[in-house]
mmCIF file of C-alpha atoms in Angstrom:
data_model
loop_
_atom_site.group_PDB
_atom_site.id
_atom_site.type_symbol
_atom_site.label_atom_id
_atom_site.label_comp_id
_atom_site.label_asym_id
_atom_site.label_seq_id
_atom_site.Cartn_x
_atom_site.Cartn_y
_atom_site.Cartn_z
ATOM 1 C CA MET A 1 78.684 126.996 37.653
ATOM 2 C CA PRO A 2 82.125 128.663 37.259
ATOM 3 C CA ALA A 3 85.137 126.370 37.078
ATOM 4 C CA ASP A 4 86.717 128.012 40.144
ATOM 5 C CA ALA A 5 83.620 127.196 42.208
ATOM 6 C CA VAL A 6 83.745 123.550 41.116
ATOM 7 C CA VAL A 7 87.428 123.311 42.028
ATOM 8 C CA ALA A 8 86.809 124.922 45.415
ATOM 9 C CA MET A 9 83.988 122.460 46.155
ATOM 10 C CA LEU A 10 86.152 119.487 45.175
ATOM 11 C CA VAL A 11 89.029 120.671 47.362
ATOM 12 C CA ALA A 12 86.648 121.201 50.287
ATOM 13 C CA LEU A 13 85.197 117.717 49.786
ATOM 14 C CA ALA A 14 88.691 116.202 49.663
ATOM 15 C CA ALA A 15 89.565 117.999 52.905
ATOM 16 C CA LEU A 16 86.439 116.644 54.624
ATOM 17 C CA LEU A 17 87.226 113.111 53.456
ATOM 18 C CA ALA A 18 90.789 113.446 54.731
ATOM 19 C CA LEU A 19 89.499 114.568 58.112
ATOM 20 C CA ALA A 20 86.980 111.720 58.283
ATOM 21 C CA PHE A 21 89.046 108.793 57.015
ATOM 22 C CA SER A 22 92.665 109.597 57.823
ATOM 23 C CA ARG A 23 94.729 110.399 60.879
ATOM 24 C CA THR A 24 96.241 113.492 59.333
ATOM 25 C CA ALA A 25 96.239 116.501 61.648
ATOM 26 C CA PRO A 26 93.378 118.927 60.878
ATOM 27 C CA ASP A 27 95.695 121.941 60.675
ATOM 28 C CA PHE A 28 97.794 120.164 58.032
ATOM 29 C CA VAL A 29 94.668 119.234 56.035
ATOM 30 C CA PHE A 30 93.325 122.788 55.988
ATOM 31 C CA LEU A 31 96.723 124.273 55.195
ATOM 32 C CA ALA A 32 97.177 121.803 52.327
ATOM 33 C CA ALA A 33 93.737 122.706 50.962
ATOM 34 C CA LEU A 34 94.645 126.397 51.111
ATOM 35 C CA VAL A 35 97.922 125.787 49.258
ATOM 36 C CA VAL A 36 96.129 123.770 46.552
ATOM 37 C CA LEU A 37 93.609 126.574 46.006
ATOM 38 C CA MET A 38 96.449 129.103 45.716
ATOM 39 C CA LEU A 39 98.452 126.945 43.279
ATOM 40 C CA LEU A 40 95.377 126.447 41.074
ATOM 41 C CA GLY A 41 94.713 130.176 41.031
ATOM 42 C CA VAL A 42 91.289 129.812 42.634
ATOM 43 C CA MET A 43 92.262 132.007 45.590
ATOM 44 C CA PRO A 44 94.582 135.012 45.259
ATOM 45 C CA LEU A 45 97.634 135.071 47.511
ATOM 46 C CA GLU A 46 96.482 138.233 49.275
ATOM 47 C CA ALA A 47 93.093 136.728 50.140
ATOM 48 C CA ALA A 48 94.633 133.445 51.285
ATOM 49 C CA LEU A 49 97.041 135.125 53.687
ATOM 50 C CA SER A 50 94.704 137.848 54.918
ATOM 51 C CA GLY A 51 93.079 135.487 57.388
ATOM 52 C CA PHE A 52 96.350 135.111 59.280
ATOM 53 C CA ALA A 53 96.244 138.852 60.000
ATOM 54 C CA ASN A 54 92.747 138.685 61.489
ATOM 55 C CA GLU A 55 92.887 139.957 65.071
ATOM 56 C CA GLY A 56 90.385 137.312 66.149
ATOM 57 C CA LEU A 57 92.694 134.552 64.959
ATOM 58 C CA ILE A 58 95.683 136.136 66.705
ATOM 59 C CA THR A 59 93.646 136.428 69.918
ATOM 60 C CA VAL A 60 92.703 132.743 69.749
ATOM 61 C CA ALA A 61 96.385 131.831 69.333
ATOM 62 C CA ALA A 62 97.268 134.021 72.304
ATOM 63 C CA MET A 63 94.610 132.263 74.389
ATOM 64 C CA TYR A 64 96.298 128.942 73.700
ATOM 65 C CA VAL A 65 99.529 130.411 75.062
ATOM 66 C CA VAL A 66 97.732 131.618 78.194
ATOM 67 C CA ALA A 67 96.116 128.196 78.682
ATOM 68 C CA ALA A 68 99.469 126.461 78.302
ATOM 69 C CA GLY A 69 100.949 128.798 80.902
ATOM 70 C CA LEU A 70 98.142 128.010 83.350
ATOM 71 C CA ARG A 71 98.697 124.294 82.810
ATOM 72 C CA GLU A 72 102.478 124.342 83.117
ATOM 73 C CA THR A 73 102.488 126.505 86.247
ATOM 74 C CA GLY A 74 99.977 124.225 87.969
ATOM 75 C CA ALA A 75 97.366 126.988 88.265
ATOM 76 C CA VAL A 76 94.621 124.839 86.749
ATOM 77 C CA ARG A 77 95.349 121.942 89.105
ATOM 78 C CA TRP A 78 95.394 124.269 92.129
ATOM 79 C CA LEU A 79 92.168 125.980 91.085
ATOM 80 C CA SER A 80 90.454 122.682 90.347
ATOM 81 C CA SER A 81 91.351 121.221 93.736
ATOM 82 C CA ARG A 82 89.810 124.280 95.437
ATOM 83 C CA LEU A 83 86.639 124.384 93.351
ATOM 84 C CA LEU A 84 85.832 120.740 92.615
ATOM 85 C CA GLY A 85 86.146 119.361 96.146
ATOM 86 C CA LYS A 86 84.601 116.020 97.143
ATOM 87 C CA PRO A 87 81.017 115.697 95.883
ATOM 88 C CA ARG A 88 78.740 113.012 97.296
ATOM 89 C CA THR A 89 76.806 112.263 94.104
ATOM 90 C CA VAL A 90 77.418 112.221 90.356
ATOM 91 C CA ARG A 91 74.962 115.083 89.900
ATOM 92 C CA GLY A 92 76.794 117.097 92.525
ATOM 93 C CA ALA A 93 80.077 116.407 90.757
ATOM 94 C CA GLN A 94 78.647 117.590 87.442
ATOM 95 C CA LEU A 95 77.356 120.815 88.982
ATOM 96 C CA ARG A 96 80.635 121.443 90.827
ATOM 97 C CA LEU A 97 82.442 121.006 87.527
ATOM 98 C CA MET A 98 80.180 122.935 85.167
ATOM 99 C CA ALA A 99 79.632 126.090 87.224
ATOM 100 C CA PRO A 100 83.301 127.121 87.588
ATOM 101 C CA VAL A 101 84.186 125.951 84.084
ATOM 102 C CA ALA A 102 81.458 128.160 82.608
ATOM 103 C CA VAL A 103 82.746 131.172 84.554
ATOM 104 C CA ILE A 104 86.375 130.536 83.569
ATOM 105 C CA SER A 105 85.390 129.878 79.958
ATOM 106 C CA ALA A 106 83.856 133.347 79.737
ATOM 107 C CA PHE A 107 87.335 134.851 80.065
ATOM 108 C CA LEU A 108 89.521 132.074 78.659
ATOM 109 C CA ASN A 109 88.868 130.663 75.204
ATOM 110 C CA ASN A 110 86.821 127.459 75.608
ATOM 111 C CA THR A 111 88.844 125.233 73.260
ATOM 112 C CA PRO A 112 92.181 125.446 75.115
ATOM 113 C CA LEU A 113 90.307 125.423 78.442
ATOM 114 C CA VAL A 114 88.735 122.044 77.688
ATOM 115 C CA ALA A 115 92.089 120.697 76.481
ATOM 116 C CA VAL A 116 93.693 121.795 79.747
ATOM 117 C CA MET A 117 90.872 120.511 81.966
ATOM 118 C CA ILE A 118 90.505 116.999 80.507
ATOM 119 C CA PRO A 119 93.527 115.468 82.366
ATOM 120 C CA THR A 120 92.541 117.229 85.593
ATOM 121 C CA VAL A 121 88.917 116.099 85.382
ATOM 122 C CA SER A 122 89.963 112.524 84.525
ATOM 123 C CA GLU A 123 92.209 112.362 87.570
ATOM 124 C CA TRP A 124 89.533 113.933 89.794
ATOM 125 C CA ALA A 125 86.891 111.470 88.559
ATOM 126 C CA LYS A 126 89.183 108.537 89.314
ATOM 127 C CA LYS A 127 89.767 109.778 92.860
ATOM 128 C CA GLN A 128 86.033 110.269 93.444
ATOM 129 C CA GLY A 129 85.123 106.870 91.979
ATOM 130 C CA ILE A 130 83.021 108.461 89.212
ATOM 131 C CA SER A 131 83.015 107.332 85.605
ATOM 132 C CA VAL A 132 84.813 109.993 83.588
ATOM 133 C CA SER A 133 82.215 109.555 80.824
ATOM 134 C CA ARG A 134 79.702 111.253 83.142
ATOM 135 C CA LEU A 135 81.875 114.371 83.366
ATOM 136 C CA LEU A 136 83.569 114.994 80.018
ATOM 137 C CA MET A 137 80.410 115.879 78.075
ATOM 138 C CA PRO A 138 79.185 118.273 80.816
ATOM 139 C CA LEU A 139 82.693 119.780 80.807
ATOM 140 C CA SER A 140 82.529 120.437 77.076
ATOM 141 C CA HIS A 141 78.995 121.855 77.146
ATOM 142 C CA ALA A 142 79.734 124.089 80.147
ATOM 143 C CA ALA A 143 82.789 125.503 78.362
ATOM 144 C CA VAL A 144 80.732 126.202 75.230
ATOM 145 C CA LEU A 145 77.901 127.829 77.191
ATOM 146 C CA GLY A 146 80.257 129.924 79.280
ATOM 147 C CA GLY A 147 82.297 130.900 76.254
ATOM 148 C CA THR A 148 79.327 132.663 74.673
ATOM 149 C CA ILE A 149 78.998 135.127 77.561
ATOM 150 C CA THR A 150 81.918 137.348 76.539
ATOM 151 C CA LEU A 151 83.630 138.355 73.334
ATOM 152 C CA ILE A 152 86.856 136.513 74.191
ATOM 153 C CA GLY A 153 85.194 133.341 75.450
ATOM 154 C CA THR A 154 84.990 131.577 72.102
ATOM 155 C CA SER A 155 86.918 131.768 68.855
ATOM 156 C CA THR A 156 83.666 132.192 66.897
ATOM 157 C CA ASN A 157 82.906 135.497 68.609
ATOM 158 C CA LEU A 158 86.453 136.710 68.034
ATOM 159 C CA VAL A 159 86.432 135.852 64.342
ATOM 160 C CA VAL A 160 83.022 137.466 63.806
ATOM 161 C CA ASN A 161 84.175 140.555 65.685
ATOM 162 C CA GLY A 162 87.254 140.752 63.473
ATOM 163 C CA LEU A 163 85.115 140.549 60.339
ATOM 164 C CA MET A 164 82.806 143.264 61.686
ATOM 165 C CA ARG A 165 85.766 145.564 62.244
ATOM 166 C CA GLN A 166 86.983 144.939 58.719
ATOM 167 C CA GLN A 167 83.581 145.599 57.164
ATOM 168 C CA SER A 168 82.186 148.432 59.289
ATOM 169 C CA GLY A 169 85.063 149.653 61.432
ATOM 170 C CA GLY A 170 83.181 148.904 64.662
ATOM 171 C CA GLY A 171 83.162 145.765 66.763
ATOM 172 C CA LEU A 172 81.441 144.220 69.756
ATOM 173 C CA GLY A 173 82.038 145.096 73.395
ATOM 174 C CA ILE A 174 83.351 142.359 75.677
ATOM 175 C CA PHE A 175 79.937 141.884 77.355
ATOM 176 C CA ALA A 176 77.756 142.771 74.361
ATOM 177 C CA ILE A 177 76.357 139.224 74.125
ATOM 178 C CA ALA A 178 76.012 138.647 77.881
ATOM 179 C CA PRO A 179 72.332 139.714 78.252
ATOM 180 C CA VAL A 180 71.324 136.792 76.052
ATOM 181 C CA ALA A 181 74.193 134.375 76.667
ATOM 182 C CA LEU A 182 74.221 134.477 80.490
ATOM 183 C CA PRO A 183 70.598 133.301 80.982
ATOM 184 C CA THR A 184 71.153 130.716 78.252
ATOM 185 C CA ALA A 185 74.245 129.393 80.040
ATOM 186 C CA ILE A 186 72.399 129.174 83.372
ATOM 187 C CA LEU A 187 69.455 127.345 81.819
ATOM 188 C CA GLY A 188 71.785 125.044 79.887
ATOM 189 C CA ILE A 189 73.747 124.053 82.990
ATOM 190 C CA ALA A 190 70.508 123.479 84.915
ATOM 191 C CA PHE A 191 69.150 121.291 82.101
ATOM 192 C CA ILE A 192 72.333 119.198 81.973
ATOM 193 C CA THR A 193 72.383 118.818 85.757
ATOM 194 C CA VAL A 194 68.796 117.523 85.806
ATOM 195 C CA PHE A 195 68.797 115.310 82.716
ATOM 196 C CA ALA A 196 72.422 114.164 82.447
ATOM 197 C CA LYS A 197 71.499 110.990 84.336
ATOM 198 C CA TRP A 198 69.608 109.815 81.255
ATOM 199 C CA LEU A 199 71.392 111.723 78.497
ATOM 200 C CA VAL A 200 74.976 110.947 79.576
ATOM 201 C CA PRO A 201 75.191 107.194 80.262
ATOM 202 C CA GLU A 202 78.013 105.640 82.218
ATOM 203 C CA ARG A 203 80.604 104.013 79.969
ATOM 204 C CA LEU A 204 83.266 102.015 81.751
ATOM 205 C CA PRO A 205 86.461 100.694 80.186
ATOM 206 C CA VAL A 206 86.553 96.948 79.580
ATOM 207 C CA VAL A 207 88.957 96.385 82.464
ATOM 208 C CA GLN A 208 86.466 97.999 84.871
ATOM 209 C CA ARG A 209 83.427 95.954 83.825
ATOM 210 C CA VAL A 210 84.470 93.083 86.046
ATOM 211 C CA ALA A 211 84.781 92.983 89.789
ATOM 212 C CA ASP A 212 88.581 92.895 89.597
ATOM 213 C CA ALA A 213 90.422 94.590 86.761
ATOM 214 C CA ARG A 214 92.989 91.773 86.822
ATOM 215 C CA GLU A 215 90.398 89.100 86.058
ATOM 216 C CA TYR A 216 90.743 87.408 82.684
ATOM 217 C CA SER A 217 89.975 84.067 81.102
ATOM 218 C CA VAL A 218 92.436 81.365 80.065
ATOM 219 C CA GLU A 219 92.106 77.964 78.450
ATOM 220 C CA MET A 220 93.835 74.751 79.522
ATOM 221 C CA THR A 221 94.096 71.509 77.583
ATOM 222 C CA VAL A 222 94.056 68.164 79.401
ATOM 223 C CA VAL A 223 96.782 66.051 77.844
ATOM 224 C CA GLU A 224 95.932 62.402 77.218
ATOM 225 C CA GLY A 225 97.728 60.276 79.780
ATOM 226 C CA GLY A 226 98.480 63.291 81.955
ATOM 227 C CA PRO A 227 97.729 63.685 85.685
ATOM 228 C CA LEU A 228 94.239 65.138 85.020
ATOM 229 C CA ASP A 229 93.202 62.658 82.351
ATOM 230 C CA GLY A 230 90.085 60.679 83.319
ATOM 231 C CA LYS A 231 89.453 62.586 86.562
ATOM 232 C CA THR A 232 86.364 64.508 87.550
ATOM 233 C CA ILE A 233 86.508 68.214 88.364
ATOM 234 C CA THR A 234 86.496 67.475 92.077
ATOM 235 C CA GLU A 235 89.127 64.732 91.821
ATOM 236 C CA ALA A 236 91.372 67.044 89.813
ATOM 237 C CA GLY A 237 90.924 69.819 92.405
ATOM 238 C CA LEU A 238 89.567 72.247 89.821
ATOM 239 C CA ASP A 239 86.648 73.250 92.037
ATOM 240 C CA ALA A 240 88.913 74.900 94.613
ATOM 241 C CA LEU A 241 91.387 77.038 92.700
ATOM 242 C CA GLY A 242 91.290 80.051 95.001
ATOM 243 C CA GLU A 243 91.218 83.245 92.913
ATOM 244 C CA VAL A 244 90.699 81.263 89.693
ATOM 245 C CA THR A 245 87.233 79.968 88.806
ATOM 246 C CA LEU A 246 86.451 77.126 86.419
ATOM 247 C CA PHE A 247 83.289 78.037 84.524
ATOM 248 C CA GLU A 248 83.269 75.811 81.434
ATOM 249 C CA VAL A 249 84.510 72.403 80.242
ATOM 250 C CA GLU A 250 84.729 71.293 76.622
ATOM 251 C CA ARG A 251 84.514 67.548 75.873
ATOM 252 C CA LYS A 252 84.673 66.314 72.289
ATOM 253 C CA GLY A 253 83.736 69.727 70.925
ATOM 254 C CA VAL A 254 80.786 70.202 73.286
ATOM 255 C CA ARG A 255 80.997 73.049 75.813
ATOM 256 C CA GLU A 256 79.379 72.404 79.190
ATOM 257 C CA PRO A 257 79.023 75.097 81.885
ATOM 258 C CA VAL A 258 80.214 74.054 85.321
#
């Protein structure tokens, strides 16, 4: 195996380890790997920088700008309030979410769309009393499925189209993939709607796993010679503490449930 190939594999492995075991931003990791390959002479400068001129990459960057504009102007919040509404069931909420997201994702790159929608969906789920864990995965899958319908819906299509133009001079039309992708998206959304009840379990935060989020446990020590020393639970008034409940007593290292 050529030495350059070995070096490239080692740099790629180091980048993967950095992504998996550090909190370093992915863009910094990949850029650092690119710089290392250039400094070691594995990748020529022209080849390393040519990717930044790819029209697919520029289009993806432009989509992030469009998504940020939609978020900052409140367009996403306004659109979500009109489309999401007030569903009666979790399944209805998932369908109300996935259908419009798939349509929007066909014309707005799915990665920035999901980033923009997460806060809106989280707030909507809280208002509807639905666990957000039941909605975020359907949101992501609907964006991916919808993004495959058009050329601009996903960065993968844009990058591949850019490579095709470089190699052959011809690219894909905006709806070239739709005959296959549209039925796939419809079937995918239908599958998620039917089976999400079992495939997407409800995961509540710790503070919501109790009846009252303000509930917590505390420990008290009875001081020898104090006012509670030698008294029973009833005599000490510990059986009628209002919002506080005594559930366990420890005597001489032995815990006894009340």
